[in-house]
């Protein structure tokens, strides 16, 4: 008799290629946002992500000009100064934070939590773009998943590691889950660790749980690069305090 495979690892098989950055891309045009457009972007981001305070957004977008990079895959990157992309438009009008931004403000949006073995299916490898998030692989906390809406933007993280590994939008609502249970595809992944946007942003990792083929639990200190970013944020805050 065949030994049944664990539902944990068999359910989230790669079945879709939703990731905007599943393949290589090129920057086709570059420009700078006008002050009015930057103000509009900031307002829309704060309206959509209540946890993204003005102070936090100042730390992400900074005081420098924001570059707009149009890419060959139809996406648009919003890049502050000479830093990595902070947000991206998926080409369909949806603006999402990059992993670089989420690693600085990991609690800025609702999340889905999964098991470490499931992350292997989400990460791109070889010629696979990585899978979307299947509901059987989601860990439901005692308090539930919170307000769940179709099209809602969420991030994904691994149990025991507070740093997100992907960002995307929900393909089901609370009513859908209540009616059919935790079955089928749950979230369309737009950007994930190890995709081409992650590579374009410098191939950095937020902690030692981010391995080559999966993400595992970690409570360790962040790598030097992340620590340096945190120190830079503190320096900016001190400068703001002095100006006030």
PDB file of N, CA and C in Angstrom, residues 106-169:
ATOM      1  N   UNK A 106       6.972  45.073   9.528  1.00  0.00           N
ATOM      2  CA  UNK A 106       6.311  43.778   9.301  1.00  0.00           C
ATOM      3  C   UNK A 106       4.838  43.717   9.687  1.00  0.00           C
ATOM      4  N   UNK A 107       4.374  44.662  10.491  1.00  0.00           N
ATOM      5  CA  UNK A 107       2.975  44.629  10.938  1.00  0.00           C
ATOM      6  C   UNK A 107       2.085  45.624  10.192  1.00  0.00           C
ATOM      7  N   UNK A 108       2.522  46.108   9.037  1.00  0.00           N
ATOM      8  CA  UNK A 108       1.772  47.156   8.343  1.00  0.00           C
ATOM      9  C   UNK A 108       0.524  46.642   7.625  1.00  0.00           C
ATOM     10  N   UNK A 109       0.376  45.313   7.472  1.00  0.00           N
ATOM     11  CA  UNK A 109      -0.794  44.788   6.775  1.00  0.00           C
ATOM     12  C   UNK A 109      -1.198  43.445   7.382  1.00  0.00           C
ATOM     13  N   UNK A 110      -2.442  43.008   7.144  1.00  0.00           N
ATOM     14  CA  UNK A 110      -2.883  41.708   7.664  1.00  0.00           C
ATOM     15  C   UNK A 110      -2.004  40.592   7.103  1.00  0.00           C
ATOM     16  N   UNK A 111      -1.987  39.454   7.787  1.00  0.00           N
ATOM     17  CA  UNK A 111      -1.099  38.372   7.381  1.00  0.00           C
ATOM     18  C   UNK A 111      -1.817  37.030   7.320  1.00  0.00           C
ATOM     19  N   UNK A 112      -1.175  36.104   6.650  1.00  0.00           N
ATOM     20  CA  UNK A 112      -1.517  34.687   6.697  1.00  0.00           C
ATOM     21  C   UNK A 112      -0.262  34.001   7.202  1.00  0.00           C
ATOM     22  N   UNK A 113      -0.408  33.045   8.100  1.00  0.00           N
ATOM     23  CA  UNK A 113       0.747  32.330   8.649  1.00  0.00           C
ATOM     24  C   UNK A 113       0.718  30.896   8.139  1.00  0.00           C
ATOM     25  N   UNK A 114       1.865  30.397   7.749  1.00  0.00           N
ATOM     26  CA  UNK A 114       1.947  29.031   7.239  1.00  0.00           C
ATOM     27  C   UNK A 114       3.098  28.280   7.897  1.00  0.00           C
ATOM     28  N   UNK A 115       3.195  26.985   7.603  1.00  0.00           N
ATOM     29  CA  UNK A 115       4.266  26.148   8.134  1.00  0.00           C
ATOM     30  C   UNK A 115       5.527  26.277   7.274  1.00  0.00           C
ATOM     31  N   UNK A 116       6.669  26.093   7.873  1.00  0.00           N
ATOM     32  CA  UNK A 116       7.935  26.206   7.152  1.00  0.00           C
ATOM     33  C   UNK A 116       7.996  25.318   5.901  1.00  0.00           C
ATOM     34  N   UNK A 117       7.566  24.040   5.951  1.00  0.00           N
ATOM     35  CA  UNK A 117       7.645  23.195   4.745  1.00  0.00           C
ATOM     36  C   UNK A 117       6.836  23.742   3.572  1.00  0.00           C
ATOM     37  N   UNK A 118       5.751  24.472   3.862  1.00  0.00           N
ATOM     38  CA  UNK A 118       4.918  25.027   2.795  1.00  0.00           C
ATOM     39  C   UNK A 118       5.671  26.106   2.019  1.00  0.00           C
ATOM     40  N   UNK A 119       6.577  26.801   2.703  1.00  0.00           N
ATOM     41  CA  UNK A 119       7.309  27.888   2.042  1.00  0.00           C
ATOM     42  C   UNK A 119       8.115  27.383   0.846  1.00  0.00           C
ATOM     43  N   UNK A 120       8.476  26.112   0.849  1.00  0.00           N
ATOM     44  CA  UNK A 120       9.228  25.555  -0.275  1.00  0.00           C
ATOM     45  C   UNK A 120       8.439  25.659  -1.577  1.00  0.00           C
ATOM     46  N   UNK A 121       7.114  25.540  -1.471  1.00  0.00           N
ATOM     47  CA  UNK A 121       6.272  25.586  -2.660  1.00  0.00           C
ATOM     48  C   UNK A 121       6.011  27.018  -3.123  1.00  0.00           C
ATOM     49  N   UNK A 122       6.096  27.957  -2.188  1.00  0.00           N
ATOM     50  CA  UNK A 122       5.832  29.352  -2.522  1.00  0.00           C
ATOM     51  C   UNK A 122       7.017  30.027  -3.202  1.00  0.00           C
ATOM     52  N   UNK A 123       8.218  29.584  -2.845  1.00  0.00           N
ATOM     53  CA  UNK A 123       9.429  30.214  -3.380  1.00  0.00           C
ATOM     54  C   UNK A 123       9.732  29.754  -4.808  1.00  0.00           C
ATOM     55  N   UNK A 124      10.093  30.688  -5.681  1.00  0.00           N
ATOM     56  CA  UNK A 124      10.477  30.309  -7.049  1.00  0.00           C
ATOM     57  C   UNK A 124      11.768  29.491  -7.011  1.00  0.00           C
ATOM     58  N   UNK A 125      11.856  28.519  -7.906  1.00  0.00           N
ATOM     59  CA  UNK A 125      13.091  27.752  -8.030  1.00  0.00           C
ATOM     60  C   UNK A 125      13.134  27.111  -9.411  1.00  0.00           C
ATOM     61  N   UNK A 126      14.322  26.981  -9.953  1.00  0.00           N
ATOM     62  CA  UNK A 126      14.512  26.446 -11.293  1.00  0.00           C
ATOM     63  C   UNK A 126      13.597  27.187 -12.270  1.00  0.00           C
ATOM     64  N   UNK A 127      12.692  26.466 -12.917  1.00  0.00           N
ATOM     65  CA  UNK A 127      11.789  27.096 -13.876  1.00  0.00           C
ATOM     66  C   UNK A 127      10.390  27.304 -13.308  1.00  0.00           C
ATOM     67  N   UNK A 128      10.238  27.050 -12.036  1.00  0.00           N
ATOM     68  CA  UNK A 128       8.937  27.226 -11.389  1.00  0.00           C
ATOM     69  C   UNK A 128       8.808  28.633 -10.826  1.00  0.00           C
ATOM     70  N   UNK A 129       7.648  29.251 -11.033  1.00  0.00           N
ATOM     71  CA  UNK A 129       7.431  30.614 -10.539  1.00  0.00           C
ATOM     72  C   UNK A 129       7.014  30.617  -9.085  1.00  0.00           C
ATOM     73  N   UNK A 130       6.770  29.445  -8.504  1.00  0.00           N
ATOM     74  CA  UNK A 130       6.265  29.395  -7.145  1.00  0.00           C
ATOM     75  C   UNK A 130       4.742  29.365  -7.159  1.00  0.00           C
ATOM     76  N   UNK A 131       4.170  28.814  -6.109  1.00  0.00           N
ATOM     77  CA  UNK A 131       2.714  28.633  -6.041  1.00  0.00           C
ATOM     78  C   UNK A 131       2.017  29.795  -5.369  1.00  0.00           C
ATOM     79  N   UNK A 132       0.720  29.878  -5.610  1.00  0.00           N
ATOM     80  CA  UNK A 132      -0.116  30.769  -4.820  1.00  0.00           C
ATOM     81  C   UNK A 132      -0.353  30.077  -3.483  1.00  0.00           C
ATOM     82  N   UNK A 133      -0.886  30.815  -2.505  1.00  0.00           N
ATOM     83  CA  UNK A 133      -1.099  30.259  -1.170  1.00  0.00           C
ATOM     84  C   UNK A 133      -2.404  29.478  -1.129  1.00  0.00           C
ATOM     85  N   UNK A 134      -2.290  28.169  -0.855  1.00  0.00           N
ATOM     86  CA  UNK A 134      -3.459  27.319  -0.749  1.00  0.00           C
ATOM     87  C   UNK A 134      -3.992  27.352   0.681  1.00  0.00           C
ATOM     88  N   UNK A 135      -5.296  27.393   0.834  1.00  0.00           N
ATOM     89  CA  UNK A 135      -5.896  27.507   2.165  1.00  0.00           C
ATOM     90  C   UNK A 135      -5.543  26.356   3.115  1.00  0.00           C
ATOM     91  N   UNK A 136      -5.399  25.100   2.632  1.00  0.00           N
ATOM     92  CA  UNK A 136      -5.023  24.026   3.564  1.00  0.00           C
ATOM     93  C   UNK A 136      -3.672  24.251   4.245  1.00  0.00           C
ATOM     94  N   UNK A 137      -2.828  25.100   3.648  1.00  0.00           N
ATOM     95  CA  UNK A 137      -1.517  25.366   4.233  1.00  0.00           C
ATOM     96  C   UNK A 137      -1.506  26.524   5.197  1.00  0.00           C
ATOM     97  N   UNK A 138      -2.662  27.181   5.400  1.00  0.00           N
ATOM     98  CA  UNK A 138      -2.745  28.333   6.295  1.00  0.00           C
ATOM     99  C   UNK A 138      -3.022  27.885   7.725  1.00  0.00           C
ATOM    100  N   UNK A 139      -2.274  28.433   8.659  1.00  0.00           N
ATOM    101  CA  UNK A 139      -2.504  28.160  10.084  1.00  0.00           C
ATOM    102  C   UNK A 139      -3.539  29.158  10.599  1.00  0.00           C
ATOM    103  N   UNK A 140      -4.665  28.657  11.079  1.00  0.00           N
ATOM    104  CA  UNK A 140      -5.722  29.538  11.588  1.00  0.00           C
ATOM    105  C   UNK A 140      -5.539  29.720  13.091  1.00  0.00           C
ATOM    106  N   UNK A 141      -5.253  30.938  13.553  1.00  0.00           N
ATOM    107  CA  UNK A 141      -5.063  31.176  14.990  1.00  0.00           C
ATOM    108  C   UNK A 141      -6.390  31.054  15.739  1.00  0.00           C
ATOM    109  N   UNK A 142      -6.350  30.905  17.077  1.00  0.00           N
ATOM    110  CA  UNK A 142      -7.576  30.767  17.871  1.00  0.00           C
ATOM    111  C   UNK A 142      -8.584  31.891  17.632  1.00  0.00           C
ATOM    112  N   UNK A 143      -8.073  33.089  17.401  1.00  0.00           N
ATOM    113  CA  UNK A 143      -8.961  34.241  17.186  1.00  0.00           C
ATOM    114  C   UNK A 143      -9.465  34.338  15.752  1.00  0.00           C
ATOM    115  N   UNK A 144      -9.040  33.409  14.884  1.00  0.00           N
ATOM    116  CA  UNK A 144      -9.481  33.427  13.504  1.00  0.00           C
ATOM    117  C   UNK A 144      -8.570  34.252  12.606  1.00  0.00           C
ATOM    118  N   UNK A 145      -8.955  34.394  11.367  1.00  0.00           N
ATOM    119  CA  UNK A 145      -8.146  35.113  10.384  1.00  0.00           C
ATOM    120  C   UNK A 145      -8.469  36.594  10.303  1.00  0.00           C
ATOM    121  N   UNK A 146      -9.394  37.051  11.143  1.00  0.00           N
ATOM    122  CA  UNK A 146      -9.756  38.461  11.111  1.00  0.00           C
ATOM    123  C   UNK A 146     -10.675  38.744   9.935  1.00  0.00           C
ATOM    124  N   UNK A 147     -11.036  40.001   9.727  1.00  0.00           N
ATOM    125  CA  UNK A 147     -11.890  40.366   8.590  1.00  0.00           C
ATOM    126  C   UNK A 147     -11.244  39.929   7.276  1.00  0.00           C
ATOM    127  N   UNK A 148     -11.912  39.046   6.570  1.00  0.00           N
ATOM    128  CA  UNK A 148     -11.351  38.488   5.340  1.00  0.00           C
ATOM    129  C   UNK A 148     -12.223  38.911   4.158  1.00  0.00           C
ATOM    130  N   UNK A 149     -11.629  39.634   3.218  1.00  0.00           N
ATOM    131  CA  UNK A 149     -12.378  40.139   2.082  1.00  0.00           C
ATOM    132  C   UNK A 149     -11.726  39.741   0.763  1.00  0.00           C
ATOM    133  N   UNK A 150     -12.544  39.524  -0.245  1.00  0.00           N
ATOM    134  CA  UNK A 150     -12.040  39.215  -1.577  1.00  0.00           C
ATOM    135  C   UNK A 150     -11.244  40.414  -2.091  1.00  0.00           C
ATOM    136  N   UNK A 151     -10.017  40.168  -2.537  1.00  0.00           N
ATOM    137  CA  UNK A 151      -9.175  41.241  -3.042  1.00  0.00           C
ATOM    138  C   UNK A 151      -8.349  41.945  -1.974  1.00  0.00           C
ATOM    139  N   UNK A 152      -8.548  41.575  -0.713  1.00  0.00           N
ATOM    140  CA  UNK A 152      -7.789  42.192   0.383  1.00  0.00           C
ATOM    141  C   UNK A 152      -6.300  41.876   0.246  1.00  0.00           C
ATOM    142  N   UNK A 153      -5.462  42.867   0.482  1.00  0.00           N
ATOM    143  CA  UNK A 153      -4.015  42.671   0.402  1.00  0.00           C
ATOM    144  C   UNK A 153      -3.494  42.129   1.733  1.00  0.00           C
ATOM    145  N   UNK A 154      -2.707  41.085   1.653  1.00  0.00           N
ATOM    146  CA  UNK A 154      -2.114  40.478   2.847  1.00  0.00           C
ATOM    147  C   UNK A 154      -0.693  40.025   2.545  1.00  0.00           C
ATOM    148  N   UNK A 155       0.061  39.794   3.625  1.00  0.00           N
ATOM    149  CA  UNK A 155       1.390  39.214   3.472  1.00  0.00           C
ATOM    150  C   UNK A 155       1.360  37.803   4.039  1.00  0.00           C
ATOM    151  N   UNK A 156       2.392  37.047   3.768  1.00  0.00           N
ATOM    152  CA  UNK A 156       2.521  35.680   4.289  1.00  0.00           C
ATOM    153  C   UNK A 156       3.803  35.595   5.095  1.00  0.00           C
ATOM    154  N   UNK A 157       3.731  34.942   6.224  1.00  0.00           N
ATOM    155  CA  UNK A 157       4.940  34.676   6.993  1.00  0.00           C
ATOM    156  C   UNK A 157       4.911  33.243   7.503  1.00  0.00           C
ATOM    157  N   UNK A 158       6.061  32.743   7.893  1.00  0.00           N
ATOM    158  CA  UNK A 158       6.188  31.389   8.415  1.00  0.00           C
ATOM    159  C   UNK A 158       6.043  31.416   9.937  1.00  0.00           C
ATOM    160  N   UNK A 159       5.400  30.416  10.482  1.00  0.00           N
ATOM    161  CA  UNK A 159       5.223  30.324  11.931  1.00  0.00           C
ATOM    162  C   UNK A 159       6.581  30.374  12.633  1.00  0.00           C
ATOM    163  N   UNK A 160       6.702  31.279  13.611  1.00  0.00           N
ATOM    164  CA  UNK A 160       7.956  31.398  14.346  1.00  0.00           C
ATOM    165  C   UNK A 160       8.936  32.390  13.745  1.00  0.00           C
ATOM    166  N   UNK A 161       8.547  33.027  12.654  1.00  0.00           N
ATOM    167  CA  UNK A 161       9.404  34.036  12.022  1.00  0.00           C
ATOM    168  C   UNK A 161       8.511  35.227  11.688  1.00  0.00           C
ATOM    169  N   UNK A 162       8.752  36.359  12.312  1.00  0.00           N
ATOM    170  CA  UNK A 162       7.853  37.507  12.159  1.00  0.00           C
ATOM    171  C   UNK A 162       8.026  38.254  10.839  1.00  0.00           C
ATOM    172  N   UNK A 163       9.050  37.900  10.067  1.00  0.00           N
ATOM    173  CA  UNK A 163       9.293  38.605   8.817  1.00  0.00           C
ATOM    174  C   UNK A 163       8.528  37.970   7.647  1.00  0.00           C
ATOM    175  N   UNK A 164       7.765  38.759   6.906  1.00  0.00           N
ATOM    176  CA  UNK A 164       6.995  38.242   5.771  1.00  0.00           C
ATOM    177  C   UNK A 164       7.876  37.651   4.672  1.00  0.00           C
ATOM    178  N   UNK A 165       7.319  36.660   3.965  1.00  0.00           N
ATOM    179  CA  UNK A 165       8.047  36.036   2.862  1.00  0.00           C
ATOM    180  C   UNK A 165       7.379  36.328   1.513  1.00  0.00           C
ATOM    181  N   UNK A 166       6.153  36.865   1.551  1.00  0.00           N
ATOM    182  CA  UNK A 166       5.443  37.146   0.304  1.00  0.00           C
ATOM    183  C   UNK A 166       4.328  38.148   0.568  1.00  0.00           C
ATOM    184  N   UNK A 167       3.830  38.743  -0.516  1.00  0.00           N
ATOM    185  CA  UNK A 167       2.706  39.678  -0.424  1.00  0.00           C
ATOM    186  C   UNK A 167       1.797  39.429  -1.625  1.00  0.00           C
ATOM    187  N   UNK A 168       0.508  39.613  -1.424  1.00  0.00           N
ATOM    188  CA  UNK A 168      -0.433  39.384  -2.514  1.00  0.00           C
ATOM    189  C   UNK A 168      -1.834  39.799  -2.129  1.00  0.00           C
ATOM    190  N   UNK A 169      -2.837  39.229  -2.815  1.00  0.00           N
ATOM    191  CA  UNK A 169      -4.221  39.588  -2.515  1.00  0.00           C
ATOM    192  C   UNK A 169      -5.080  38.337  -2.363  1.00  0.00           C
TER     193      UNK A 169
END
